[in-house]
Coordinates of C-alpha atoms and ligand atoms in Angstrom, one line a residue:
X1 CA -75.2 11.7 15.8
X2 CA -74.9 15.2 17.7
X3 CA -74.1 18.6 16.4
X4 CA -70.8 19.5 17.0
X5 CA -69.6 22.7 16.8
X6 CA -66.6 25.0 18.3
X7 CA -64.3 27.8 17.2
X8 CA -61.2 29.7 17.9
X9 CA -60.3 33.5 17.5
X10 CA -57.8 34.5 14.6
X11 CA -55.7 36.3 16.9
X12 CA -52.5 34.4 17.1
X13 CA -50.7 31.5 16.9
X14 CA -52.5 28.6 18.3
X15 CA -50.3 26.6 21.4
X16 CA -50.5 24.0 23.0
X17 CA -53.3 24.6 25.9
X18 CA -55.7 25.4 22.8
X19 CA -54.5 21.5 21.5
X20 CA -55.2 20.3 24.2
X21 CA -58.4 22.1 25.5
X22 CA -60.5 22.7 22.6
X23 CA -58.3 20.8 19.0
X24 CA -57.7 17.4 20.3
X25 CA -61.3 17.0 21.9
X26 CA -62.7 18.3 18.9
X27 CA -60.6 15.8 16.6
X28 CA -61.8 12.7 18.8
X29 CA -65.7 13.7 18.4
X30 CA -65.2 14.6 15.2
X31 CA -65.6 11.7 13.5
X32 CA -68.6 10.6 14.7
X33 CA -70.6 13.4 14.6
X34 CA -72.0 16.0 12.5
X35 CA -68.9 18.6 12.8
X36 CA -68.4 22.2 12.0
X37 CA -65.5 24.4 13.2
X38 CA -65.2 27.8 12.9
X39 CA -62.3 30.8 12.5
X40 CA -63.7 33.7 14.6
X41 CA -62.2 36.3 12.8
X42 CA -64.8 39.1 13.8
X43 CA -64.5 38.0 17.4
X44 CA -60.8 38.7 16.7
X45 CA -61.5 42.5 15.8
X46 CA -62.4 43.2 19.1
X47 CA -58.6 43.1 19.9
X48 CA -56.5 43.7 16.4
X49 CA -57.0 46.5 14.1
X50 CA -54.1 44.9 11.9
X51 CA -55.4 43.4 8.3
X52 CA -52.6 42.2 7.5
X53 CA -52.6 40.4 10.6
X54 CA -55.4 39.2 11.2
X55 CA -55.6 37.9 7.4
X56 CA -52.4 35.8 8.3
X57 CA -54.1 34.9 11.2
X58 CA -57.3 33.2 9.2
X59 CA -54.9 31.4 7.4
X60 CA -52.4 29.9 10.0
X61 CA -55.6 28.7 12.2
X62 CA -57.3 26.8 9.6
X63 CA -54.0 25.4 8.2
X64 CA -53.4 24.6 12.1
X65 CA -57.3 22.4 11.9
X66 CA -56.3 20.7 9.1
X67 CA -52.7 19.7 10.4
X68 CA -54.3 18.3 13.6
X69 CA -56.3 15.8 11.6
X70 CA -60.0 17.5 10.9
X71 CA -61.4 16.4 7.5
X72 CA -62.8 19.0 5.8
X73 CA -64.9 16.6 3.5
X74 CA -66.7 15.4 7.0
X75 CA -66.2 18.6 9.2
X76 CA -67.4 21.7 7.9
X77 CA -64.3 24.4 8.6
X78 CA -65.5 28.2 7.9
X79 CA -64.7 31.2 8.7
X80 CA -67.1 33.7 10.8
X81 CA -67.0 36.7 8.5
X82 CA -67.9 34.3 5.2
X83 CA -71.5 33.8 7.0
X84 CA -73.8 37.1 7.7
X85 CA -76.1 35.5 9.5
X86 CA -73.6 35.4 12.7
X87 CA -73.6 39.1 13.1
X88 CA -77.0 39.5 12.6
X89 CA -78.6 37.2 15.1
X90 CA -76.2 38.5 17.3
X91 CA -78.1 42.1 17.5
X92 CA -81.6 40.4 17.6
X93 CA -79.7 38.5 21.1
X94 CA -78.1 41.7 22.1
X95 CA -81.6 43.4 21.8
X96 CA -83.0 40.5 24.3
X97 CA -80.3 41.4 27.0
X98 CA -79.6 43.8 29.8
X99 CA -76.3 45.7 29.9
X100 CA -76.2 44.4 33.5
X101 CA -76.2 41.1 32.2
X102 CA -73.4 41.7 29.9
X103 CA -71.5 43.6 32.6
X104 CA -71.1 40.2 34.2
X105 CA -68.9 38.1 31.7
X106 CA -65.0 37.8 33.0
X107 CA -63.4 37.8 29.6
X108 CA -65.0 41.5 29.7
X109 CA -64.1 42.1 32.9
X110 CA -60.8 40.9 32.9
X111 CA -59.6 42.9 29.8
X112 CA -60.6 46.1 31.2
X113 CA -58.9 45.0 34.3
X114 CA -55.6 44.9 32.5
X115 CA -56.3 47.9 30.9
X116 CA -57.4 47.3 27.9
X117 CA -59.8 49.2 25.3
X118 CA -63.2 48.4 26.0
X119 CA -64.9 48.9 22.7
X120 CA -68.5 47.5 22.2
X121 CA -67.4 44.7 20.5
X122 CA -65.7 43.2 23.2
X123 CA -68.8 44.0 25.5
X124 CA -71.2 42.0 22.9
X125 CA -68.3 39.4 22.7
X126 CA -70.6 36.8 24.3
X127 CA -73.9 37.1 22.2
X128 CA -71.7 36.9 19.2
X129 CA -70.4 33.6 20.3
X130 CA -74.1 32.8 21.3
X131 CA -75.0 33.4 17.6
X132 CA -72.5 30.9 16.6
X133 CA -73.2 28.3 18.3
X134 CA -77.0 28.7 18.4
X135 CA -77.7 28.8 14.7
X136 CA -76.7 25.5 14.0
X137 CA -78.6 23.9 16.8
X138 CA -75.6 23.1 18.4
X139 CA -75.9 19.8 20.8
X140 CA -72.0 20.1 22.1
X141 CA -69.3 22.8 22.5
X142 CA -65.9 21.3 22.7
X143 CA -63.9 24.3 24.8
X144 CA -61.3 25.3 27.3
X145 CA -62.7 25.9 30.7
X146 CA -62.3 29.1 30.4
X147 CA -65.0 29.2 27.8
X148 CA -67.6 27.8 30.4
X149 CA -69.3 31.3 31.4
X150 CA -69.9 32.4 27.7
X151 CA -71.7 28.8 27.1
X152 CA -74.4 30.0 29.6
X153 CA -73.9 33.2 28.2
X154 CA -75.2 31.3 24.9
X155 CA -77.7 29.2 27.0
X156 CA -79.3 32.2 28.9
X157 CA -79.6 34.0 25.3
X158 CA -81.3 30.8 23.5
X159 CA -83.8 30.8 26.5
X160 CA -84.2 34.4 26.4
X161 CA -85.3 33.9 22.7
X162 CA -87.3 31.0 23.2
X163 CA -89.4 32.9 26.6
X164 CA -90.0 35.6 24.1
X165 CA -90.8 34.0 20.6
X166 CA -91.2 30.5 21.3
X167 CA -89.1 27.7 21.3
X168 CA -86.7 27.9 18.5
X169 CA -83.5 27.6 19.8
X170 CA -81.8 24.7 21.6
X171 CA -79.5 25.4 24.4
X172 CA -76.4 23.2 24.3
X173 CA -73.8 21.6 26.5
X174 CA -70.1 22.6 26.8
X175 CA -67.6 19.6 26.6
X176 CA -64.6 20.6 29.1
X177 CA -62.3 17.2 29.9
X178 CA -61.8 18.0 33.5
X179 CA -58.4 16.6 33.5
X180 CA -56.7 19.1 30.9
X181 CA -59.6 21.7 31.3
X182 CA -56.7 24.4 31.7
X183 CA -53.7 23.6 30.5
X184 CA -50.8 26.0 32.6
X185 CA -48.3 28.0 30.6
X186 CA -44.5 29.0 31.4
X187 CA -45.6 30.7 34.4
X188 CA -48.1 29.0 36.2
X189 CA -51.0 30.9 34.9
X190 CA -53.2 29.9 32.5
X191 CA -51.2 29.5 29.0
X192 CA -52.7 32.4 26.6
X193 CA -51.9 33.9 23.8
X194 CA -52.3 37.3 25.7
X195 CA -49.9 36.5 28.5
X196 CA -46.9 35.8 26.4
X197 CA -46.7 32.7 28.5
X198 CA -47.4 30.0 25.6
X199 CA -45.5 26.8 24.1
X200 CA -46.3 26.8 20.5
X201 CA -48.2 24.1 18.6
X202 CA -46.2 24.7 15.7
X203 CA -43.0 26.2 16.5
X204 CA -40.0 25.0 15.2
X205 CA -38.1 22.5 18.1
X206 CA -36.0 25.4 18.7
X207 CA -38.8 27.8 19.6
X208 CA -40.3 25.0 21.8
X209 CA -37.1 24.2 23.6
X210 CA -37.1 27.9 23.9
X211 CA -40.5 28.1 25.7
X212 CA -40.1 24.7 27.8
X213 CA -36.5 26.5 29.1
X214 CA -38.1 29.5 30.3
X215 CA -40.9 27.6 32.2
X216 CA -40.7 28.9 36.0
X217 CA -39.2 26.6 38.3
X218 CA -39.2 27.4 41.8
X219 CA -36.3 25.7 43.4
X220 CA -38.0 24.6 46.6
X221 CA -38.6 20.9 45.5
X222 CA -37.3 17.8 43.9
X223 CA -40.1 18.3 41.4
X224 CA -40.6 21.4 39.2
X225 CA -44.3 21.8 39.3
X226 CA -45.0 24.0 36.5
X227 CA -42.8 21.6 34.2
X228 CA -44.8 18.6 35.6
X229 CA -48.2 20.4 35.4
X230 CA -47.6 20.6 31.3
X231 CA -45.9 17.3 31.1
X232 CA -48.9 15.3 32.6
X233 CA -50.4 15.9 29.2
X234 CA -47.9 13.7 27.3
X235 CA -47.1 11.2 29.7
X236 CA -49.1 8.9 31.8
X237 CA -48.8 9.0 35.3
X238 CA -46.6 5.7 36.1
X239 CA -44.4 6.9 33.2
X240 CA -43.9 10.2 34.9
X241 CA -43.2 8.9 38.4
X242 CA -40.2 7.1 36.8
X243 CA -39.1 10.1 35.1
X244 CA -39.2 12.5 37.9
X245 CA -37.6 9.8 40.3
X246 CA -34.8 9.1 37.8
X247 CA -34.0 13.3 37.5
X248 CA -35.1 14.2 41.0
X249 CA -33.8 17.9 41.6
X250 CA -32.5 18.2 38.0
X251 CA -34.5 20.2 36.1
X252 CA -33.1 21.2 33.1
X253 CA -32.9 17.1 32.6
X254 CA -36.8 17.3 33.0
X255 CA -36.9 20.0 30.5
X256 CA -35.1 18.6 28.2
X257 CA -37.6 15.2 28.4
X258 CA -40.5 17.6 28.2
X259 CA -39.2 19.0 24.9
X260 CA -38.7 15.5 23.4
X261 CA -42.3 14.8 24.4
X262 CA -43.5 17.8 23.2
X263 CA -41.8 17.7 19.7
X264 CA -43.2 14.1 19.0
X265 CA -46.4 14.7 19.1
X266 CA -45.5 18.1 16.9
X267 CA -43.3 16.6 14.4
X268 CA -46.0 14.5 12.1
X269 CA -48.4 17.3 12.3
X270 CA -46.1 20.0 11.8
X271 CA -45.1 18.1 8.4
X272 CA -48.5 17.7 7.7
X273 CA -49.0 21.8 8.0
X274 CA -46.0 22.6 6.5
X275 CA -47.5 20.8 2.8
X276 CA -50.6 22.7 2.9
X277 CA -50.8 25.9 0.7
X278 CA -52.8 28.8 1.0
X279 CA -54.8 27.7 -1.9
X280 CA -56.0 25.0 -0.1
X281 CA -57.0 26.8 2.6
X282 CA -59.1 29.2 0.3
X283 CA -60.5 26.4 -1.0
X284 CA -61.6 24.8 2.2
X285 CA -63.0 28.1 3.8
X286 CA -64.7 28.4 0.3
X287 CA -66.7 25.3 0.2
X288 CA -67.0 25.4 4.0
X289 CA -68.4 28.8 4.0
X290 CA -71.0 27.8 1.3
X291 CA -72.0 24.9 3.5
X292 CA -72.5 27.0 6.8
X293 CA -74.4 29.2 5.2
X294 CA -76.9 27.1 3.7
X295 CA -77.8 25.9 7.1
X296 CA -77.2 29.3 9.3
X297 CA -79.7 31.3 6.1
X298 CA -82.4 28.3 6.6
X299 CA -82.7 29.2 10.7
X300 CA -82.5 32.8 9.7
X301 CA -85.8 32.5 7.8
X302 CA -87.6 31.5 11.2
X303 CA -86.1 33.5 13.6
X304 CA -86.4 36.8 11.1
X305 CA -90.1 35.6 10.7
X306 CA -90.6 35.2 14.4
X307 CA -89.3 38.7 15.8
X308 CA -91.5 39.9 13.1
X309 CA -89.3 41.4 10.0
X310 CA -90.0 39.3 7.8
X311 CA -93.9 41.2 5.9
Ligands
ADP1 P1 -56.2 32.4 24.2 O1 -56.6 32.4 25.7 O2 -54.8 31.9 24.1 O3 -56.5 33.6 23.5 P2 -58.5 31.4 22.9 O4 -59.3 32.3 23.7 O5 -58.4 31.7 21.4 O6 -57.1 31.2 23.5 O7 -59.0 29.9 23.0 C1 -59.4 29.0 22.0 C2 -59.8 27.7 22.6 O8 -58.7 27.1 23.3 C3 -60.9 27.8 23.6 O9 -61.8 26.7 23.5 C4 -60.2 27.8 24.9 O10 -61.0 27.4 26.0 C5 -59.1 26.9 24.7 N1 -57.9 27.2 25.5 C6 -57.2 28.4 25.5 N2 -56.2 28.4 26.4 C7 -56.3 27.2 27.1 C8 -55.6 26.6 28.1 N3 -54.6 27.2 28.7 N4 -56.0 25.4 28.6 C9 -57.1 24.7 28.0 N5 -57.8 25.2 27.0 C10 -57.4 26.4 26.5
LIG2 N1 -64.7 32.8 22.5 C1 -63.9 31.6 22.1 C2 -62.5 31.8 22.6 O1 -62.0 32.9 22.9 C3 -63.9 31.5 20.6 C4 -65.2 31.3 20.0 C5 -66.0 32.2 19.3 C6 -66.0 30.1 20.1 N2 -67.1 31.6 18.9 C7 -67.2 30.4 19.4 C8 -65.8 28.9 20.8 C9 -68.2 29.4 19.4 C10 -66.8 27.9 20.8 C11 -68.0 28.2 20.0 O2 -61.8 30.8 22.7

């Protein structure tokens, strides 16, 4: 049995490259393993200044674990803010590396490319998410690809630790499925919630006709790429070769196929989400919450005795 743990920002509806790279690997290990999932709802400050917001956002992402099948009898499911101990063993890692270091990471680099604020937050972003992961003894992070820099990010910090006060921390492994390890969104690009290029896991089949329509074609070829790229997800390849034979050149037929695909893997979980209330969802971050921080306040004990404030 391994330590699983893996989370996802509250800022924004989830879609479906998040399903697909992070939910759906997470779901499968799950089961068999000890499991713990988490909102990060600081890690969402560092782009939304909205509470109202970003309280909706708590909400919809953990109703959003629970529709995709997570147990929150067997998987632990908190949120980031409800455990202290996150923030705080994020300075002690910030105190153990350079700004150099931290200059480095891409999902820092690539916001202040487009422009964006770059507040301190966002420049600690990855020894946050170190903190996370590391204080659980985390054996395996089920993540995007994307994620794969701030997993060394997390790795170089637990060493960094380690060199200095001994071993304490173990550094853990991502788990990317190399297959789906980015799932492309109505452009091309990589589907994100910041490049308003996403097909919603829970939309209504409306809205997800809606984003499958406006999926770039390029009408060079018998075979829209960008439309094929997403349905390889839902489809096995023999299946697909018939289907893009049969509507060779005829894309809005392949569209429309796509959205049926789409919206029956949807439909039973979207019914599932639309039953769960908000008290239910309080009730699960509250018992998950008192579980994570049982465990994350016994490893604070050593690492607060080992950098030496503990008298
Ligand atoms: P976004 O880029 O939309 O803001 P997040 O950064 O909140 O998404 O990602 C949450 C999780 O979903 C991470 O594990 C991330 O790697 C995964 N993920 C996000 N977008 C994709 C994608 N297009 N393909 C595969 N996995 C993705
Ligand atoms: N940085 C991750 C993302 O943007 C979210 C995240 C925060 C996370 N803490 C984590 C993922 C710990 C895995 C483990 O998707």
């Amino acid at each position: 049995m391994q330590r699983l743990f893996t989370g996802i920002q509250a800022s924004g509806a989830l879609h479906v490259g998040n399903y697909f790279g992070a939910l759906k690997p997470f779901v499968e290990l799950a089961r068999e393993n000890d499991s713990m999932l988490m909102v990060a709802d600081y890690h969402a400050l560092t782009s939304l200044r909205d509470p109202a917001a970003v309280r909706t956002n708590i909400i919809n992402v953990t109703k959003d674990y629970l529709a995709v099948g997570i147990d929150p009898a067997q998987a632990i499911i908190f949120k980031q803010s409800d455990v202290p101990e996150h923030t705080e063993l994020s300075w002690i890692f910030q105190c153990l590396v350079t700004v150099p270091f931290l200059q480095q990471a891409h999902a820092f680099k690539d916001k202040v490319a487009k422009g964006l604020e770059a507040n301190a937050g966002l420049f600690a972003y990855p020894m946050l998410m170190a903190a996370d992961i590391l204080l659980y003894d985390t054996d395996v992070v089920p993540v995007g690809a994307d994620q794969r820099q701030h997993l060394e990010y997390a790795r170089e910090a637990a060493a960094k630790f380690n060199n200095a006060y001994g071993q304490t921390f173990k550094e853990p492994k991502e788990k990317i499925l190399e297959m789906i390890a980015t799932v492309p969104g109505t452009d091309g690009k990589k589907m994100s919630k910041s490049y308003g290029n996403t097909i919603p896991l829970f939309g209504t089949k409306d809205e997800i006709a809606k984003a499958v329509m406006s999926i770039v074609t390029d009408s060079g070829s018998d075979k829209p790429e960008n439309v094929f790229a997403i349905h390889q997800l839902f489809k096995t390849e023999s299946e697909l070769a018939a289907l893009y034979e049969e509507h060779k050149g005829k894309y809005k037929n392949l569209k429309e196929a796509l959205i049926e695909d789409i919206d029956s893997l949807v439909a039973p979980m979207r019914e599932i989400r639309n039953a769960i209330a908000e008290s239910d969802v309080e009730q699960v971050l509250k018992e998950g919450g008192a579980r994570a921080r049982s465990r994350a306040s016994e490893k604070m004990k050593d690492v607060r005795a080992k950098v030496g404030v503990t008298i």
